[in-house]
């Protein structure tokens, strides 16, 4: 699963996700992509599950690009522990996704396979998505 | 190879700023601007569905247009940018630059790849990774090439295609002075994963 090799600080505030994506909203590498249409935290597990679903449907042909990276540590307290005594330890890593963000790109397969692979991948994610194709504007 | 000059209809937009632009959008137009050639910028608006049809035809940013604005003389323009909604990918604003037929302009020209079947790398399941789907070229306004062609014959997995490997149309030169990469033939994700697994084991 994806996670940073080293970080400047061990824990982070929860924060809120406001606004739309400022970058990463255009297809840069592949021909088809999965675009988020709502804000949400996407965990490393969800990214990995989506990646597996996509590559398996593509029968290991073509290529997949992951355009998001889980760089937000999410902490949790152990079970049956009373409140207080400081913030819990890092439980998992997540990525804050804003509407418009391209999350996965694929190339090297036909349109039908690409759309089905991305649909299966989208089912593993906690956000509503849209499948977009590279435009020749 | 050069394309003919296409007509494009627009209307004069009264008022500038986000209020007027939003008003135009509410009325079913896309706000825009014509600038350049030492003249004052002219705010315009283009019918939304009409512009979307033109955009979907492709190569909008690489076409020389004869812009017809009501009550004004026709001008030759190229589109310098289409702003779009981040989530819906629909146009929200369009920029046009006035040019003369003999002026030299820098444009992104589409790269077309041919002979996929004659590439052993692609036959083996490799993926054509297009680093630059469009290449910035200096061209004459009246003679804008439709595309540049890259022949994939004999390309194997790991091969890289540079700009010097491509035959450019006459009178055209790249704006970047080095021999930059256009595309490469990469191994499929499955093959890379297998190689990584072997390396780890």
Short mmCIF file of C-alpha atoms in Angstrom, two decimals:
data_model
loop_
_atom_site.label_atom_id
_atom_site.label_comp_id
_atom_site.label_asym_id
_atom_site.label_seq_id
_atom_site.Cartn_x
_atom_site.Cartn_y
_atom_site.Cartn_z
CA UNK A 1 0.00 0.00 0.00
CA UNK A 2 1.07 3.55 -0.65
CA UNK A 3 2.45 5.64 2.19
CA UNK A 4 5.14 8.30 2.58
CA UNK A 5 8.70 7.11 3.24
CA UNK A 6 9.29 9.81 5.83
CA UNK A 7 7.28 12.75 7.11
CA UNK A 8 8.14 16.03 8.81
CA UNK A 9 5.44 15.59 11.47
CA UNK A 10 3.93 12.34 12.74
CA UNK A 11 0.33 13.49 13.19
CA UNK A 12 -1.93 15.92 11.41
CA UNK A 13 -5.12 17.84 12.14
CA UNK A 14 -8.27 16.41 10.64
CA UNK A 15 -9.21 19.53 8.66
CA UNK A 16 -12.05 19.87 6.16
CA UNK A 17 -12.07 19.55 2.39
CA UNK A 18 -13.21 22.79 0.75
CA UNK A 19 -13.52 23.85 -2.87
CA UNK A 20 -12.58 22.15 -6.11
CA UNK A 21 -9.30 20.68 -7.32
CA UNK A 22 -6.73 23.37 -8.18
CA UNK A 23 -4.56 20.98 -10.16
CA UNK A 24 -4.61 17.40 -11.34
CA UNK A 25 -7.98 17.84 -13.06
CA UNK A 26 -6.79 17.10 -16.61
CA UNK A 27 -5.77 13.78 -18.14
CA UNK A 28 -1.98 13.86 -18.43
CA UNK A 29 -0.81 10.32 -19.17
CA UNK A 30 -3.49 7.92 -20.36
CA UNK A 31 -6.55 7.95 -22.60
CA UNK A 32 -9.26 7.32 -19.99
CA UNK A 33 -9.47 8.41 -16.40
CA UNK A 34 -11.55 8.34 -13.24
CA UNK A 35 -12.47 11.77 -11.93
CA UNK A 36 -13.86 12.48 -8.46
CA UNK A 37 -17.02 14.57 -8.37
CA UNK A 38 -17.27 15.02 -4.60
CA UNK A 39 -14.82 15.67 -1.76
CA UNK A 40 -13.72 12.79 0.46
CA UNK A 41 -10.73 11.20 2.16
CA UNK A 42 -9.56 8.17 0.13
CA UNK A 43 -7.50 5.69 2.12
CA UNK A 44 -4.44 3.80 0.91
CA UNK A 45 -6.41 0.55 1.13
CA UNK A 46 -9.13 1.92 -1.12
CA UNK A 47 -6.57 3.12 -3.66
CA UNK A 48 -4.94 -0.31 -3.68
CA UNK A 49 -8.30 -2.09 -3.99
CA UNK A 50 -9.27 0.12 -6.92
CA UNK A 51 -5.89 -0.41 -8.59
CA UNK A 52 -6.27 -4.20 -8.29
CA UNK A 53 -9.79 -4.13 -9.66
CA UNK A 54 -8.65 -2.05 -12.63
CA UNK A 55 -5.52 -4.06 -13.49
CA UNK A 56 -7.35 -7.40 -13.09
CA UNK A 57 -10.09 -6.41 -15.48
CA UNK A 58 -7.48 -5.18 -17.95
CA UNK A 59 -5.95 -8.69 -17.71
CA UNK A 60 -2.55 -7.13 -17.00
CA UNK A 61 -2.49 -5.38 -20.34
CA UNK A 62 -2.14 -1.66 -20.81
CA UNK A 63 -0.95 0.68 -18.11
CA UNK A 64 -2.41 2.29 -15.01
CA UNK A 65 -1.35 5.58 -13.43
CA UNK A 66 -2.35 6.48 -9.88
CA UNK A 67 -2.64 10.26 -9.67
CA UNK A 68 -3.33 10.52 -5.94
CA UNK A 69 -1.05 9.73 -3.01
CA UNK A 70 -2.13 9.09 0.59
CA UNK A 71 -0.01 11.57 2.53
CA UNK A 72 -2.38 12.37 5.40
CA UNK A 73 -1.84 10.29 8.58
CA UNK A 74 -5.15 9.44 10.24
CA UNK A 75 -4.83 8.58 13.92
CA UNK A 76 -7.06 6.38 16.04
CA UNK A 77 -7.15 5.34 19.68
CA UNK A 78 -6.94 1.65 20.58
CA UNK A 79 -10.18 -0.09 21.57
CA UNK A 80 -11.41 0.11 25.17
CA UNK A 81 -9.24 3.10 25.98
CA UNK A 82 -10.67 6.05 27.90
CA UNK A 83 -10.76 9.45 26.30
CA UNK A 84 -7.86 11.82 26.96
CA UNK A 85 -4.14 11.12 27.40
CA UNK A 86 -3.19 12.50 24.04
CA UNK A 87 -3.83 11.80 20.39
CA UNK A 88 -3.79 8.19 19.23
CA UNK A 89 -1.16 6.70 16.93
CA UNK A 90 -1.39 6.66 13.11
CA UNK A 91 -3.95 4.09 12.03
CA UNK A 92 -3.91 4.52 8.27
CA UNK A 93 -2.91 6.92 5.51
CA UNK A 94 -5.35 8.84 3.36
CA UNK A 95 -5.49 11.31 0.52
CA UNK A 96 -7.77 14.33 0.56
CA UNK A 97 -9.57 14.32 -2.78
CA UNK A 98 -11.38 17.40 -4.05
CA UNK A 99 -14.08 17.41 -6.78
CA UNK A 100 -12.53 17.38 -10.23
CA UNK A 101 -9.42 15.45 -9.19
CA UNK A 102 -8.22 12.78 -11.62
CA UNK A 103 -7.52 9.70 -9.49
CA UNK A 104 -6.64 6.96 -11.98
CA UNK A 105 -5.61 7.03 -15.62
CA UNK A 106 -5.35 4.08 -17.96
CA UNK A 107 -4.09 3.48 -21.46
CA UNK A 108 -3.29 0.62 -23.83
CA UNK A 109 -6.74 -1.02 -23.83
CA UNK A 110 -9.86 -0.45 -25.92
CA UNK A 111 -12.61 1.90 -24.79
CA UNK A 112 -15.02 -0.81 -23.67
CA UNK A 113 -12.42 -2.52 -21.46
CA UNK A 114 -11.19 0.82 -20.13
CA UNK A 115 -14.67 1.99 -19.11
CA UNK A 116 -15.55 -1.33 -17.46
CA UNK A 117 -12.19 -1.43 -15.62
CA UNK A 118 -12.68 2.10 -14.33
CA UNK A 119 -16.27 1.32 -13.32
CA UNK A 120 -15.07 -1.65 -11.28
CA UNK A 121 -12.30 0.49 -9.77
CA UNK A 122 -14.77 3.24 -8.88
CA UNK A 123 -16.82 0.77 -6.86
CA UNK A 124 -13.90 0.44 -4.42
CA UNK A 125 -13.76 4.17 -3.78
CA UNK A 126 -15.76 6.27 -1.30
CA UNK A 127 -16.45 9.07 -3.80
CA UNK A 128 -18.86 9.54 -6.68
CA UNK A 129 -16.83 9.50 -9.88
CA UNK A 130 -17.08 10.16 -13.58
CA UNK A 131 -15.21 8.33 -16.33
CA UNK A 132 -13.55 10.84 -18.64
CA UNK A 133 -11.76 10.38 -21.96
CA UNK A 134 -8.88 12.44 -23.28
CA UNK A 135 -10.23 15.25 -25.41
CA UNK A 136 -8.64 16.53 -28.55
CA UNK A 137 -9.47 20.24 -28.09
CA UNK B 1 -1.83 19.33 -45.08
CA UNK B 2 -2.86 22.79 -44.01
CA UNK B 3 -6.50 23.22 -43.10
CA UNK B 4 -8.88 25.74 -44.62
CA UNK B 5 -9.97 28.79 -42.65
CA UNK B 6 -13.12 27.98 -40.71
CA UNK B 7 -15.83 30.54 -39.94
CA UNK B 8 -16.79 31.12 -36.32
CA UNK B 9 -19.73 33.27 -35.21
CA UNK B 10 -19.76 35.37 -32.08
CA UNK B 11 -21.60 38.33 -30.61
CA UNK B 12 -20.37 41.44 -28.86
CA UNK B 13 -20.51 41.20 -25.07
CA UNK B 14 -21.39 44.34 -23.21
CA UNK B 15 -19.62 44.73 -19.91
CA UNK B 16 -16.64 42.94 -18.49
CA UNK B 17 -15.85 41.26 -15.21
CA UNK B 18 -17.40 38.28 -13.49
CA UNK B 19 -20.90 39.81 -13.28
CA UNK B 20 -21.19 40.25 -17.05
CA UNK B 21 -19.49 36.89 -17.68
CA UNK B 22 -21.95 35.11 -15.40
CA UNK B 23 -24.86 36.91 -17.02
CA UNK B 24 -23.66 35.65 -20.43
CA UNK B 25 -23.42 32.11 -19.07
CA UNK B 26 -26.95 32.32 -17.65
CA UNK B 27 -28.19 33.33 -21.11
CA UNK B 28 -26.61 30.26 -22.72
CA UNK B 29 -23.40 31.82 -23.97
CA UNK B 30 -19.73 31.28 -23.24
CA UNK B 31 -17.95 34.57 -22.53
CA UNK B 32 -14.74 35.24 -24.42
CA UNK B 33 -12.24 37.86 -25.47
CA UNK B 34 -10.40 38.82 -28.66
CA UNK B 35 -7.02 40.46 -28.11
CA UNK B 36 -3.73 41.15 -29.87
CA UNK B 37 -2.51 42.92 -33.01
CA UNK B 38 -2.04 46.22 -31.14
CA UNK B 39 -5.78 46.80 -30.85
CA UNK B 40 -8.04 47.12 -27.83
CA UNK B 41 -9.38 43.82 -26.44
CA UNK B 42 -12.96 43.08 -27.51
CA UNK B 43 -15.23 41.12 -25.12
CA UNK B 44 -17.41 38.65 -27.00
CA UNK B 45 -19.79 35.79 -26.29
CA UNK B 46 -20.25 32.58 -28.24
CA UNK B 47 -23.37 30.42 -28.15
CA UNK B 48 -22.72 27.55 -25.73
CA UNK B 49 -23.99 24.64 -27.84
CA UNK B 50 -22.37 26.04 -30.97
CA UNK B 51 -18.98 26.31 -29.23
CA UNK B 52 -19.31 22.86 -27.69
CA UNK B 53 -19.99 21.36 -31.14
CA UNK B 54 -16.90 23.09 -32.52
CA UNK B 55 -14.81 21.90 -29.56
CA UNK B 56 -15.95 18.31 -29.99
CA UNK B 57 -14.92 18.38 -33.63
CA UNK B 58 -11.35 18.54 -32.31
CA UNK B 59 -8.18 20.58 -32.94
CA UNK B 60 -9.93 23.77 -31.83
CA UNK B 61 -6.71 25.26 -30.46
CA UNK B 62 -4.83 24.48 -33.69
CA UNK B 63 -7.23 25.97 -36.19
CA UNK B 64 -7.17 29.38 -37.85
CA UNK B 65 -10.67 30.88 -37.59
CA UNK B 66 -12.37 33.68 -39.48
CA UNK B 67 -14.22 35.24 -36.56
CA UNK B 68 -17.46 36.94 -37.55
CA UNK B 69 -18.68 39.39 -34.93
CA UNK B 70 -21.91 41.24 -35.68
CA UNK B 71 -21.30 44.85 -36.72
CA UNK B 72 -17.54 44.45 -36.95
CA UNK B 73 -15.14 43.45 -39.74
CA UNK B 74 -14.11 39.77 -39.86
CA UNK B 75 -10.81 38.96 -38.18
CA UNK B 76 -8.51 35.99 -38.39
CA UNK B 77 -7.92 34.50 -34.97
CA UNK B 78 -6.50 31.46 -33.23
CA UNK B 79 -7.86 30.18 -29.97
CA UNK B 80 -5.29 30.61 -27.22
CA UNK B 81 -7.19 28.93 -24.42
CA UNK B 82 -10.44 27.38 -23.36
CA UNK B 83 -11.12 27.55 -19.64
CA UNK B 84 -13.33 24.76 -18.46
CA UNK B 85 -15.27 23.74 -15.40
CA UNK B 86 -12.99 21.60 -13.24
CA UNK B 87 -15.61 18.95 -12.45
CA UNK B 88 -17.85 18.96 -15.52
CA UNK B 89 -15.14 19.70 -18.12
CA UNK B 90 -17.45 22.11 -19.96
CA UNK B 91 -16.22 25.44 -21.37
CA UNK B 92 -16.53 28.55 -19.18
CA UNK B 93 -14.42 31.06 -21.13
CA UNK B 94 -12.59 31.25 -24.43
CA UNK B 95 -9.62 33.40 -25.55
CA UNK B 96 -8.91 34.38 -29.17
CA UNK B 97 -5.81 36.14 -30.51
CA UNK B 98 -5.91 38.26 -33.68
CA UNK B 99 -3.27 37.33 -36.24
CA UNK B 100 -2.25 38.09 -39.83
CA UNK B 101 -1.97 35.30 -42.38
CA UNK B 102 1.79 35.71 -42.70
CA UNK B 103 2.57 35.99 -38.98
CA UNK B 104 4.56 33.28 -37.26
CA UNK B 105 2.85 31.81 -34.21
CA UNK B 106 3.63 29.13 -31.70
CA UNK B 107 0.98 26.45 -31.60
CA UNK B 108 0.59 23.01 -30.10
CA UNK B 109 0.20 20.63 -33.04
CA UNK B 110 -1.37 17.20 -32.57
CA UNK B 111 0.89 14.15 -32.92
CA UNK B 112 -0.60 11.21 -34.81
CA UNK B 113 0.86 7.72 -34.37
CA UNK B 114 0.60 5.28 -37.29
CA UNK B 115 1.52 1.63 -37.97
CA UNK B 116 0.72 0.28 -34.50
CA UNK B 117 0.49 -3.22 -36.02
CA UNK B 118 4.06 -3.02 -37.33
CA UNK B 119 5.51 -2.44 -33.85
CA UNK B 120 6.83 -5.63 -32.20
CA UNK B 121 6.75 -3.94 -28.78
CA UNK B 122 3.04 -3.13 -28.98
CA UNK B 123 2.29 -6.62 -30.34
CA UNK B 124 3.93 -8.11 -27.23
CA UNK B 125 1.52 -6.16 -25.04
CA UNK B 126 3.60 -3.04 -24.53
CA UNK B 127 1.90 0.32 -24.13
CA UNK B 128 2.59 3.38 -26.19
CA UNK B 129 3.19 6.03 -23.55
CA UNK B 130 2.66 9.37 -25.22
CA UNK B 131 4.80 11.89 -23.37
CA UNK B 132 3.74 14.75 -25.66
CA UNK B 133 0.39 14.23 -27.41
CA UNK B 134 0.92 17.71 -28.82
CA UNK B 135 4.19 19.37 -29.78
CA UNK B 136 4.72 23.12 -29.68
CA UNK B 137 5.83 24.29 -33.12
CA UNK B 138 6.48 27.64 -34.72
CA UNK B 139 4.24 27.81 -37.81
CA UNK B 140 2.94 30.31 -40.34
CA UNK B 141 -0.65 31.31 -39.53
CA UNK B 142 -1.93 30.62 -43.03
CA UNK B 143 -0.24 27.21 -43.20
CA UNK B 144 -0.97 25.45 -39.91
CA UNK B 145 -0.28 21.71 -40.26
CA UNK B 146 -3.16 19.43 -39.30
CA UNK B 147 -0.87 17.04 -37.42
CA UNK B 148 2.61 15.55 -37.41
CA UNK B 149 2.97 11.84 -38.04
CA UNK B 150 5.07 9.38 -36.04
CA UNK B 151 5.74 5.98 -37.61
CA UNK B 152 5.83 3.15 -35.05
CA UNK B 153 7.25 0.55 -37.44
CA UNK B 154 9.86 -1.61 -35.73
CA UNK B 155 9.52 -0.02 -32.29
CA UNK B 156 10.25 -2.45 -29.46
CA UNK B 157 9.57 -2.31 -25.71
CA UNK B 158 11.87 0.31 -24.22
CA UNK B 159 12.28 2.28 -27.46
CA UNK B 160 12.02 6.07 -27.22
CA UNK B 161 10.81 8.37 -30.01
CA UNK B 162 12.43 11.82 -30.11
CA UNK B 163 11.47 14.91 -32.12
CA UNK B 164 14.50 14.43 -34.41
CA UNK B 165 13.09 11.02 -35.46
CA UNK B 166 10.00 12.76 -36.90
CA UNK B 167 9.77 14.39 -40.31
CA UNK B 168 8.27 17.86 -39.81
CA UNK B 169 6.33 19.70 -42.55
CA UNK B 170 8.30 22.42 -44.40
CA UNK B 171 8.48 25.84 -42.73
CA UNK B 172 7.84 24.38 -39.31
CA UNK B 173 10.27 24.18 -36.41
CA UNK B 174 9.95 23.13 -32.79
CA UNK B 175 10.06 25.86 -30.16
CA UNK B 176 12.13 23.70 -27.82
CA UNK B 177 15.77 23.66 -28.95
CA UNK B 178 16.69 20.19 -27.65
CA UNK B 179 15.90 16.70 -28.94
CA UNK B 180 12.95 16.07 -26.62
CA UNK B 181 10.97 12.86 -26.18
CA UNK B 182 7.56 12.46 -27.84
CA UNK B 183 6.69 8.93 -26.77
CA UNK B 184 8.06 5.60 -25.65
CA UNK B 185 6.98 1.99 -25.74
CA UNK B 186 6.66 0.85 -22.11
CA UNK B 187 6.28 -2.63 -20.70
CA UNK B 188 2.70 -3.42 -19.54
CA UNK B 189 1.91 -3.02 -15.82
CA UNK B 190 1.58 -6.80 -15.43
CA UNK B 191 5.07 -7.43 -16.81
CA UNK B 192 6.56 -4.70 -14.59
CA UNK B 193 4.81 -6.17 -11.52
CA UNK B 194 6.20 -9.63 -12.36
CA UNK B 195 9.72 -8.21 -12.76
CA UNK B 196 9.42 -6.37 -9.42
CA UNK B 197 8.22 -9.53 -7.70
CA UNK B 198 11.18 -11.46 -9.12
CA UNK B 199 13.59 -8.75 -8.01
CA UNK B 200 12.14 -8.78 -4.46
CA UNK B 201 12.34 -12.60 -4.29
#
